[in-house]
Coordinates of C-alpha atoms and ligand atoms in Angstrom, one line a residue:
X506 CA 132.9 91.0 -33.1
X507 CA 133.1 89.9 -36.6
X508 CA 133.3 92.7 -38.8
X509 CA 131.3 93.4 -41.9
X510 CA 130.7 96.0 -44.3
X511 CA 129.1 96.0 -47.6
X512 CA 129.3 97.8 -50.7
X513 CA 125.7 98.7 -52.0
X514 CA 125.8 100.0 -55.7
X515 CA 122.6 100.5 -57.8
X516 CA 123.5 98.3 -61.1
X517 CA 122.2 101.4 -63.0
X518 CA 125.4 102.0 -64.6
X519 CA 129.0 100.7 -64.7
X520 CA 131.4 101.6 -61.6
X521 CA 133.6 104.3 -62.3
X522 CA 136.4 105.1 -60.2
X523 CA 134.8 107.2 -57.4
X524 CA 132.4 104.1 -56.6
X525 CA 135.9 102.2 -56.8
X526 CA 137.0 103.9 -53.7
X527 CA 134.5 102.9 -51.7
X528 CA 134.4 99.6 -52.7
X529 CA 137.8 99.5 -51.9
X530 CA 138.0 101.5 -48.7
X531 CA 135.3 98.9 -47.6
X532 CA 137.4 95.9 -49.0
X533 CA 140.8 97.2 -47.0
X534 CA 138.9 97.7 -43.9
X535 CA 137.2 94.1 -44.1
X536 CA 140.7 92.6 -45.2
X537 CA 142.4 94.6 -42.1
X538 CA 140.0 92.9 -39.8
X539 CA 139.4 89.7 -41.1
X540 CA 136.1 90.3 -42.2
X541 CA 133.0 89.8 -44.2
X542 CA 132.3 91.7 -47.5
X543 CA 129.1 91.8 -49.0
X544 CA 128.0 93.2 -52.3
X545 CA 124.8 94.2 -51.8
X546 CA 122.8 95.5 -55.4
X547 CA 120.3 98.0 -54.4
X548 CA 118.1 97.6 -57.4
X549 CA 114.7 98.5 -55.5
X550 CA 114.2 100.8 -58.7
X551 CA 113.3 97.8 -61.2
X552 CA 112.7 100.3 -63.8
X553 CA 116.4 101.5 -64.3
X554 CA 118.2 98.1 -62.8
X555 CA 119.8 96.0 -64.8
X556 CA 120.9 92.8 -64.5
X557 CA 124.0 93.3 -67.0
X558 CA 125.2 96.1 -65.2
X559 CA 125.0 94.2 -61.6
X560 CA 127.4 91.2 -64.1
X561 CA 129.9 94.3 -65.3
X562 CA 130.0 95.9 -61.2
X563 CA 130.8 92.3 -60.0
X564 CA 133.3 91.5 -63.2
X565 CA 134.5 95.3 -62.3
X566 CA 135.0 94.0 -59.3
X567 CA 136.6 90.5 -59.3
X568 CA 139.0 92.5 -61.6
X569 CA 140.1 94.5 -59.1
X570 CA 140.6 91.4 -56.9
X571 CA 137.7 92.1 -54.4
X572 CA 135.9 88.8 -54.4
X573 CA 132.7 89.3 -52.1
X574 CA 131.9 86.7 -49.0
X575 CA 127.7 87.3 -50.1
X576 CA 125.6 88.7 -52.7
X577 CA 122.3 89.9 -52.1
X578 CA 119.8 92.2 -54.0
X579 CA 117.8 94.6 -52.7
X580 CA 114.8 93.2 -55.2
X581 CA 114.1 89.8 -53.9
X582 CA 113.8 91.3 -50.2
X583 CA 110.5 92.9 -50.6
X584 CA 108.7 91.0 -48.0
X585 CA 111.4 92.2 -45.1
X586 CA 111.1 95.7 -45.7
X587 CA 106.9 95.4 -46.2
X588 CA 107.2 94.0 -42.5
X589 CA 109.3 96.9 -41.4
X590 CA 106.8 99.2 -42.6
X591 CA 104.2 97.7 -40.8
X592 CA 106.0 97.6 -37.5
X593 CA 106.2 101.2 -38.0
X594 CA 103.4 101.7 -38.9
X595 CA 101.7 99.7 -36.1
X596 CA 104.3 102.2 -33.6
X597 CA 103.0 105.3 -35.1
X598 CA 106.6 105.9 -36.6
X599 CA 105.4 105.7 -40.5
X600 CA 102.6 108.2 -40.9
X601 CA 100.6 108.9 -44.8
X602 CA 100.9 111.8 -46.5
X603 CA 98.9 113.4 -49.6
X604 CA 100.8 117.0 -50.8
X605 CA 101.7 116.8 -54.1
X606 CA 105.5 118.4 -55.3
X607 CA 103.6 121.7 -56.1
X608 CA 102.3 121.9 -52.8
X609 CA 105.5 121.2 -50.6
X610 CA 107.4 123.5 -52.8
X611 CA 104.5 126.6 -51.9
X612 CA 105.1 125.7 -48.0
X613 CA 108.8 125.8 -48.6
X614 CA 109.0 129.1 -50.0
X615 CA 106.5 130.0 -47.4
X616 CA 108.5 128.9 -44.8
X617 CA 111.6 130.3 -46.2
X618 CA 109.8 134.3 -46.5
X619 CA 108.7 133.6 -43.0
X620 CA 112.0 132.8 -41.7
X621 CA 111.5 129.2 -40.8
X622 CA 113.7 126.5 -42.0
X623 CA 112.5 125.2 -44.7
X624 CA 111.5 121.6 -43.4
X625 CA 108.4 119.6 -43.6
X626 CA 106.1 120.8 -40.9
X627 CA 104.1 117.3 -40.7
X628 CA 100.6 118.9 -41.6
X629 CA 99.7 115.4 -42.5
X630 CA 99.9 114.5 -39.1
X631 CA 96.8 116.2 -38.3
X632 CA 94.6 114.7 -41.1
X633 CA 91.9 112.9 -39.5
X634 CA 91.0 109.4 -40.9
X635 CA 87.9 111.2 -42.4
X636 CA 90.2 113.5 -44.2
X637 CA 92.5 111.1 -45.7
X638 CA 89.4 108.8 -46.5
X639 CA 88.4 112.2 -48.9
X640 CA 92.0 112.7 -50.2
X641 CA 91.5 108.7 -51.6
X642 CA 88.7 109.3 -52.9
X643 CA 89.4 112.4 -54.9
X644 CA 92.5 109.5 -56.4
X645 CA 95.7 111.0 -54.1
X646 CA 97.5 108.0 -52.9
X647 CA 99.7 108.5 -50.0
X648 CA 103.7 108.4 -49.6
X649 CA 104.9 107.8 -46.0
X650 CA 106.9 109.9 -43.5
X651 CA 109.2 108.8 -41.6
X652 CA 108.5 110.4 -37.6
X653 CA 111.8 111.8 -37.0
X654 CA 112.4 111.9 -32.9
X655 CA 113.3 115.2 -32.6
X656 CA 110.6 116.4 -30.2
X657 CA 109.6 115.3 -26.7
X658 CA 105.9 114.6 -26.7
X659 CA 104.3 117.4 -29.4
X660 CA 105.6 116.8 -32.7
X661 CA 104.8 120.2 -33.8
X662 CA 107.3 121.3 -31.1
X663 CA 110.7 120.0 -32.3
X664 CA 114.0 120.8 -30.5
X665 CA 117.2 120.0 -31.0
X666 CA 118.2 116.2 -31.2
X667 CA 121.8 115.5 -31.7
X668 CA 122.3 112.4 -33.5
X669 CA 126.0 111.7 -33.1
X670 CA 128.3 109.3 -34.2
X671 CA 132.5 108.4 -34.1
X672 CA 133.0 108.4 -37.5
X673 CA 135.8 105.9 -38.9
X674 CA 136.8 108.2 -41.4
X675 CA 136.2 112.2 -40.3
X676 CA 136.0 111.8 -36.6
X677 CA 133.3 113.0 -34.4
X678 CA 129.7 113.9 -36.5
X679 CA 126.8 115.3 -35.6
X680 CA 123.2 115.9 -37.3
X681 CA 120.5 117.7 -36.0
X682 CA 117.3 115.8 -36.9
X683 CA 115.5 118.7 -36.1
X684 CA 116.9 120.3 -38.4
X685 CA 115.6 117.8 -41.2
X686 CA 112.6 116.8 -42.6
X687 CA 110.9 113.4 -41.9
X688 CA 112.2 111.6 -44.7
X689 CA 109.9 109.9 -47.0
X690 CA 110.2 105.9 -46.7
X691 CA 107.9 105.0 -49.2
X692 CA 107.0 106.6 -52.1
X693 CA 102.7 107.1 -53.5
X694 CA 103.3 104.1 -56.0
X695 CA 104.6 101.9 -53.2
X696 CA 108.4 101.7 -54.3
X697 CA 110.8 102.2 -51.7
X698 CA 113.6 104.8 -51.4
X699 CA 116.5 103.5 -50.7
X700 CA 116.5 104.7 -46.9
X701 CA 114.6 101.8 -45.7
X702 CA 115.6 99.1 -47.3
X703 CA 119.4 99.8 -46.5
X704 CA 118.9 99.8 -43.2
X705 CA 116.7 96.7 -43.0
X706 CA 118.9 94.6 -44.8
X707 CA 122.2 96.2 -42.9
X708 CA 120.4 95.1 -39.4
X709 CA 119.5 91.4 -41.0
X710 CA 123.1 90.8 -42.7
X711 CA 125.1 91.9 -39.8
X712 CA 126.5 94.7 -41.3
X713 CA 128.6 95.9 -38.5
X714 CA 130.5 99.3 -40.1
X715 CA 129.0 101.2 -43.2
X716 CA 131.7 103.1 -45.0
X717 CA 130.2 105.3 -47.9
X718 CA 130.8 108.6 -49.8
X719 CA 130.5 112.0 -47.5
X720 CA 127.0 112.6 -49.4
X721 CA 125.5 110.2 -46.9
X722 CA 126.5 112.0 -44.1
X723 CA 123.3 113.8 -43.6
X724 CA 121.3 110.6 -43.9
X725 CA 123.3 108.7 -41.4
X726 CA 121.5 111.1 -38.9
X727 CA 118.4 109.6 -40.1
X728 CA 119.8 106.3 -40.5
X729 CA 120.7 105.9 -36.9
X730 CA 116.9 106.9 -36.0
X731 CA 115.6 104.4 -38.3
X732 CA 117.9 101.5 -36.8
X733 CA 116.4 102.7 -33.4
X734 CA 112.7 103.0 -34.2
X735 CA 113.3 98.9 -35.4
X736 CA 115.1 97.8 -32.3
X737 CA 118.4 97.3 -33.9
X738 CA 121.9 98.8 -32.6
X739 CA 123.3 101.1 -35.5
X740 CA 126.7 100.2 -36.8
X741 CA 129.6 101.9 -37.1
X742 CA 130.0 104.8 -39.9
X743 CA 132.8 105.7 -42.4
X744 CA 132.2 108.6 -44.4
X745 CA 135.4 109.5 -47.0
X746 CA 135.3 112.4 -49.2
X747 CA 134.4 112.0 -52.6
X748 CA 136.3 112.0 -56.1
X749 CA 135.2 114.9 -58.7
X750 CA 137.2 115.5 -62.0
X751 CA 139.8 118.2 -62.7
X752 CA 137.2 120.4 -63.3
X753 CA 136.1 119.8 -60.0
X754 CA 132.7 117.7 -61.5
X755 CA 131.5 114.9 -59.3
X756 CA 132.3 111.4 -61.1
X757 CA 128.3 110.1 -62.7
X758 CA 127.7 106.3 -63.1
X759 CA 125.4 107.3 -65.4
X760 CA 127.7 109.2 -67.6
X761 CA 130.0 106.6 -67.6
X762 CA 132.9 108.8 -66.8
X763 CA 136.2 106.8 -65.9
X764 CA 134.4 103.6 -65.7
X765 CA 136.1 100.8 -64.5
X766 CA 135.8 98.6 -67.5
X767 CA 136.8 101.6 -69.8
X768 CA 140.1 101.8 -67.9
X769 CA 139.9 98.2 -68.0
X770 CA 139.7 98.2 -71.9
X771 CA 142.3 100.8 -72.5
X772 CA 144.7 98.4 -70.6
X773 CA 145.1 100.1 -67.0
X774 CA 146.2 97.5 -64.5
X775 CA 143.6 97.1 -62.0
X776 CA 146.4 97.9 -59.3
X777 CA 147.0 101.4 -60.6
X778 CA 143.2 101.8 -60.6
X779 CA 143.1 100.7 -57.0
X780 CA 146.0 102.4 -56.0
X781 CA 144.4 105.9 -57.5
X782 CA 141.4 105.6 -56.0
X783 CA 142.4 104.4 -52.7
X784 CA 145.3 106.8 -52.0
X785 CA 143.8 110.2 -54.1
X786 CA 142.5 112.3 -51.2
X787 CA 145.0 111.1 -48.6
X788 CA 147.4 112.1 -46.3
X789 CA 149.4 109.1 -47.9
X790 CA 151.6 109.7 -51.4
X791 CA 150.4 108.2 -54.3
X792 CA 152.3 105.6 -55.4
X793 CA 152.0 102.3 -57.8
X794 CA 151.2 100.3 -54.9
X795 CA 151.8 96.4 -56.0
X796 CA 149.0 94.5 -54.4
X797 CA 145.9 95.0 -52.4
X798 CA 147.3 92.7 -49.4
X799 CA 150.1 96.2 -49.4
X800 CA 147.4 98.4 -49.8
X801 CA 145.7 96.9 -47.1
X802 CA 149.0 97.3 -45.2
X803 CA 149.3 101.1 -45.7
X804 CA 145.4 101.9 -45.7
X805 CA 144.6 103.7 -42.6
X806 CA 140.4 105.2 -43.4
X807 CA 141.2 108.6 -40.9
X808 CA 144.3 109.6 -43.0
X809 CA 141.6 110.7 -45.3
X810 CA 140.7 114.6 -46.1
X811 CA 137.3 115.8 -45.5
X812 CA 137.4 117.9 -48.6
X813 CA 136.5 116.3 -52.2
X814 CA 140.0 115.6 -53.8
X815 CA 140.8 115.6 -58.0
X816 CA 141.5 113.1 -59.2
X817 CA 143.8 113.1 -62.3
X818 CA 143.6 110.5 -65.0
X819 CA 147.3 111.0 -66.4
X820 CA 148.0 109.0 -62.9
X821 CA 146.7 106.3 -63.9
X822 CA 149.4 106.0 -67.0
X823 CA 152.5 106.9 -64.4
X824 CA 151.4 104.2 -61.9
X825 CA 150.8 102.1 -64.8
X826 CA 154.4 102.2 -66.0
X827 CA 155.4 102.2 -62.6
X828 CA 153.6 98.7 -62.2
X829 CA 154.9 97.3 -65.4
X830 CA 158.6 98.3 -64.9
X831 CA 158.5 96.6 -61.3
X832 CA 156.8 93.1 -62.4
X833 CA 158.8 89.8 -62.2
X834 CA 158.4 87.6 -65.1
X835 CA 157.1 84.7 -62.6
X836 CA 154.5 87.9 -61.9
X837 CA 153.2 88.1 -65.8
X838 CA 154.3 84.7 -67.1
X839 CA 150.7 83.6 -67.7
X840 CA 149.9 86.6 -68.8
X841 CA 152.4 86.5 -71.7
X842 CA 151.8 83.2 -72.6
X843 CA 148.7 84.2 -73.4
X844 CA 149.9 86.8 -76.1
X845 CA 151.9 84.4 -77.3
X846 CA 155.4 84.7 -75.7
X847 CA 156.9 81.6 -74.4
X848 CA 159.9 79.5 -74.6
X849 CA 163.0 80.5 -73.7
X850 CA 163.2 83.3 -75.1
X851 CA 160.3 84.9 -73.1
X852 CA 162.1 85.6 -70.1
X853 CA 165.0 87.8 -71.5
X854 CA 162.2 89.1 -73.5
X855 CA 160.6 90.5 -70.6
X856 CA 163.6 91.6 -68.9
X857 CA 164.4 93.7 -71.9
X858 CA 161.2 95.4 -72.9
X859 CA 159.1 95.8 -69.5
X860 CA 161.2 99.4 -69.1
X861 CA 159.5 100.8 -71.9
X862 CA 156.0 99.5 -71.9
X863 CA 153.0 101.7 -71.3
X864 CA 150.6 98.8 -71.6
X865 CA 150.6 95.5 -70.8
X866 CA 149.9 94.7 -74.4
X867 CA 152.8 96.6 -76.0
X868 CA 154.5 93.5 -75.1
X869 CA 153.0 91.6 -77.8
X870 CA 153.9 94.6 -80.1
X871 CA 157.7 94.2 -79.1
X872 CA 157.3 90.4 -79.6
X873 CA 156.6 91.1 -82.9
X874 CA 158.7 93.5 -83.9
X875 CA 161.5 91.2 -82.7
X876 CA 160.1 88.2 -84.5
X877 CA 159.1 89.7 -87.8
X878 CA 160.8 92.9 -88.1
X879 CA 159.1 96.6 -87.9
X880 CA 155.8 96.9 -88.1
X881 CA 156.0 100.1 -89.4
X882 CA 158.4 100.5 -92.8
X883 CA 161.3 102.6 -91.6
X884 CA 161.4 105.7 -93.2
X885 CA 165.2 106.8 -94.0
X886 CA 166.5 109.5 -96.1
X887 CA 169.0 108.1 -99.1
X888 CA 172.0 108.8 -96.9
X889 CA 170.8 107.4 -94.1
X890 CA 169.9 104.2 -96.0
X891 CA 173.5 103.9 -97.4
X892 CA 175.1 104.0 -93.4
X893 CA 172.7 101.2 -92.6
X894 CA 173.3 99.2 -95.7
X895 CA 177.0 99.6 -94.8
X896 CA 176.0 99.1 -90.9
X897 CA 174.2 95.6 -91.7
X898 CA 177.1 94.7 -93.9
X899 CA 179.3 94.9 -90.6
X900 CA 177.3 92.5 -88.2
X901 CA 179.4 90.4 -86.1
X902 CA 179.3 86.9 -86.4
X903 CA 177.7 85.1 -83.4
X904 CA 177.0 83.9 -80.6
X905 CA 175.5 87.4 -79.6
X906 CA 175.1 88.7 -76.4
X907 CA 175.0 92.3 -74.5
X908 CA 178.3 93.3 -75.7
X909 CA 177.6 92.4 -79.1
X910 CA 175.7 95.9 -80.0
X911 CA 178.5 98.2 -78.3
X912 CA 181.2 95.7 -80.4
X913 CA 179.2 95.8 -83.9
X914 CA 178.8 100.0 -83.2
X915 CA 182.3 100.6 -82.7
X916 CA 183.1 99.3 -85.8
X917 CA 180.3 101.4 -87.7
X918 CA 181.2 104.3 -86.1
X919 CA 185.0 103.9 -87.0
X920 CA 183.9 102.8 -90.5
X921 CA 180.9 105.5 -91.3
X922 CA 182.8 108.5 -89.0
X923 CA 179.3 109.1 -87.7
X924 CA 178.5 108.9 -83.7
X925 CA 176.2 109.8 -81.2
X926 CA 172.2 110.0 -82.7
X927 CA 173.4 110.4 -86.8
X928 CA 174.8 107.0 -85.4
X929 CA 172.1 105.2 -83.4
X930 CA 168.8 106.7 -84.4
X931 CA 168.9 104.8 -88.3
X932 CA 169.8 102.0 -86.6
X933 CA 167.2 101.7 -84.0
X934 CA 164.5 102.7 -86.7
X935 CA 165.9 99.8 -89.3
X936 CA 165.9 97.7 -86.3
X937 CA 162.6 98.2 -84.9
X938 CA 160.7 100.8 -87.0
X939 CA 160.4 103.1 -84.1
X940 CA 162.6 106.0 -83.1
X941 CA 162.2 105.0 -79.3
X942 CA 162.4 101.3 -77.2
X943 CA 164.1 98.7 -75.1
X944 CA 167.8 99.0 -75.5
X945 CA 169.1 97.8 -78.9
X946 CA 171.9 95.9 -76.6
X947 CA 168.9 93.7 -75.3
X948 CA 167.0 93.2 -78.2
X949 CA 170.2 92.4 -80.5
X950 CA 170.7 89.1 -78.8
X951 CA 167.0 88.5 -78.6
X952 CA 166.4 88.9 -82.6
X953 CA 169.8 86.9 -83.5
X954 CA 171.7 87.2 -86.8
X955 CA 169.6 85.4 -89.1
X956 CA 166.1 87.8 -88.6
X957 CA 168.4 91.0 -88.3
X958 CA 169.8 90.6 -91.7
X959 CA 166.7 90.2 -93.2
X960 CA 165.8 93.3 -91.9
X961 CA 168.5 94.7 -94.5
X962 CA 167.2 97.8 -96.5
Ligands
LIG1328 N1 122.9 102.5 -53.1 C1 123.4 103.6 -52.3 C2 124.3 104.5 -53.1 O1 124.9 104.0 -54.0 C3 124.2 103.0 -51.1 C4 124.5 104.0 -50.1 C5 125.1 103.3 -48.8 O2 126.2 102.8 -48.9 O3 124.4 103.2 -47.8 O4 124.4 105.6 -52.8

């Protein structure tokens, strides 16, 4: 069996990290098994879809280095899911209902007083045609239900009706449906919710497992009904726990909280994104995993916790480092070349600053300050700037190399009687402007004799 999953996102907002996971988890699984990923836009709410924010999910994506096999949008697929409904319909599966919000709320709270589970009790079922033809009149358009099959011939009479399911991620699941509502499919002003249309377009694309966010456990139950009713086998189901905030908040698309491309923006590596999301809420450590082929490698979808997991930002900046400090220069080459560092010198370069670098970019900022000096004006104190006049006064001739830094600083420190920080720290800031870095026994050889001098205060 081929396998194929999809990762359905509304483009009503930009992907934030939680909606990274399951993109990801669905990725890893696909990659495992040599399969088919599809990026599937559910943007059956043309009000609120956009088309930019379908572009910034699929840039979000690419980014992260999940390239989909096929992209499809819920929108152009109107016609399919208007022929579901009238196969329903037509079975006596899809029946029209006329309560208003006010009126389903009054049943549920009498239901609730009487001790009832608060679930629709299908009183639209016994509208005669004459009824309904009234209820138009007066204006009321219908929504449709959904006939649950949680009963065995009188729907009034429901019983239990265990829906269950081997679920990738949590093990075995069950829903009751009789414990649910018949869910609406299709709204008064026609639209769709997304139940339908997900599971028409998972039966006509293949989609053999679905792996989403625990919130959909509870439709799955449903899910797997509505597959049935339309003669198609259900597929497989993943459900992994969800990512909130330190505060324990659930992550909003709308709110734009941790969205990819501001992670992006701030210079995250889209490793240490993927790595985060993907191992947060695991049985596995977090670590700055390297690649998604090793991801893939260690990602196994029932090491996962059923509970919602924290996910901490300040990660992301230790697996960044992480990631930096353990990149070849064949690895960022391109990359540097594009900030301007090439030549010869761009190798050693990398070798001696990639240790201290928070950012990818801070490269170009080291770059500089070896080429044109601090970017920042040192500040020293008047005795200071005496020891480093002297200092300068004392550079060894070249060639330079590694040693030449512990050579030139013997000889300051025998001259000047200082040692230890009083020693290094006016150097380093008359070097580089900054009181912290790459080693100064790197970057000597790097900046030469000529550019150091000039440096002179
Ligand atoms: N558009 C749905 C969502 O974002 C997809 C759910 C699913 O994967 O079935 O919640």
């Amino acid at each position: 069996m081929t396998v194929t999953v999809r990762f359905a996102p509304s483009p009503t907002g930009l992907i934030h990290i939680g909606n990274t996971r399951t993109a990801l988890f669905n990725w890893l699984f696909a990659k495992q098994r040599s399969g088919q990923f599809i990026l599937r836009f559910d943007d059956t709410d043309v009000a609120r879809s956009r088309q930019d924010y379908a572009d910034a999910i699929f840039r979000d994506l690419e980014w992260l280095g999940i390239r989909p096999d096929r992209i499809e949008y819920q929108s152009k697929r109107f016609a399919a899911y208007d022929a579901a409904v009238e196969r329903l319909k037509k079975a006596g599966l899809l029946y029209a209902c006329y309560e208003t919000a006010e009126e389903l709320e009054l049943r549920r709270k009498i239901r609730l007083s009487r001790r009832l589970p608060p679930v629709y009790g299908r009183e639209a079922l016994k509208l005669a045609d004459a009824e309904k033809a009234t209820l138009e009149r007066e204006g009321r358009k219908p929504h449709w239900r959904f006939l649950l099959p949680n009963f065995a011939s009188d729907p009034f009479e429901t019983s239990r009706t265990d829906i269950c399911w081997n679920d990738i991620v949590r093990g075995e699941e069950t829903v009751d449906l009789a414990s649910l509502s018949d869910p609406v499919l299709v709204r008064e002003d026609g639209t769709y919710l997304y139940t339908l249309p997900s599971v028409v377009d998972d039966t006509d694309f293949g989609v053999s497992h679905i792996i989403r966010g625990d919130d959909h456990v509870t439709n799955t139950g449903v899910q797997i009904a509505l597959f049935r009713a339309l003669g198609a086998e259900p597929p497989a189901f993943g459900h992994h726990n969800l990512l909130t905030t330190i505060s324990g908040e659930g992550l909003s698309k709308r709110t734009g909280a941790l969205s990819v491309s501001g992670l992006r923006e701030s210079g995250i590596e889209p490793m240490a994104v993927a790595s985060l999301a993907v191992l947060t809420g695991t049985s596995e450590n977090i670590a700055a995993v390297r690649s998604l082929d090793e991801l893939a490698a260690r990602f196994d979808p029932s090491h996962t916790s059923k509970s919602a997991s924290k996910f901490d930002p300040a990660e992301l900046d230790v697996l960044n480092r992480t990631l930096l400090h353990g990149m070849t220069f064949d690895e960022v080459k391109e990359r540097l070349a594009a900030l301007g560092i090439a030549g010869d010198g761009a190798e050693p370069f990398w070798r001696a600053v990639h240790g201290n670098l928070d950012r990818f970019s801070d490269a170009a900022v080291w770059w500089r300050i070896i080429s044109d000096g601090p970017v920042e004006k040192p500040q020293l104190g008047d005795d200071d700037l005496g020891f480093v006049r002297v200092a300068f006064d004392l550079l060894p001739p070249e060639p330079w190399d590694r040693d030449t830094w512990k050579v030139w600083t013997d000889q300051v420190k025998q001259e000047s009687g200082r040692k230890g920080r009083a020693l290094f720290m006016p150097l380093r800031l008359a070097l580089t402007g900054r009181p912290s870095g790459p080693e100064l026994a790197d970057l000597l050889p790097l900046t030469g004799r000529e550019r150091i001098l000039a440096r002179r205060p």
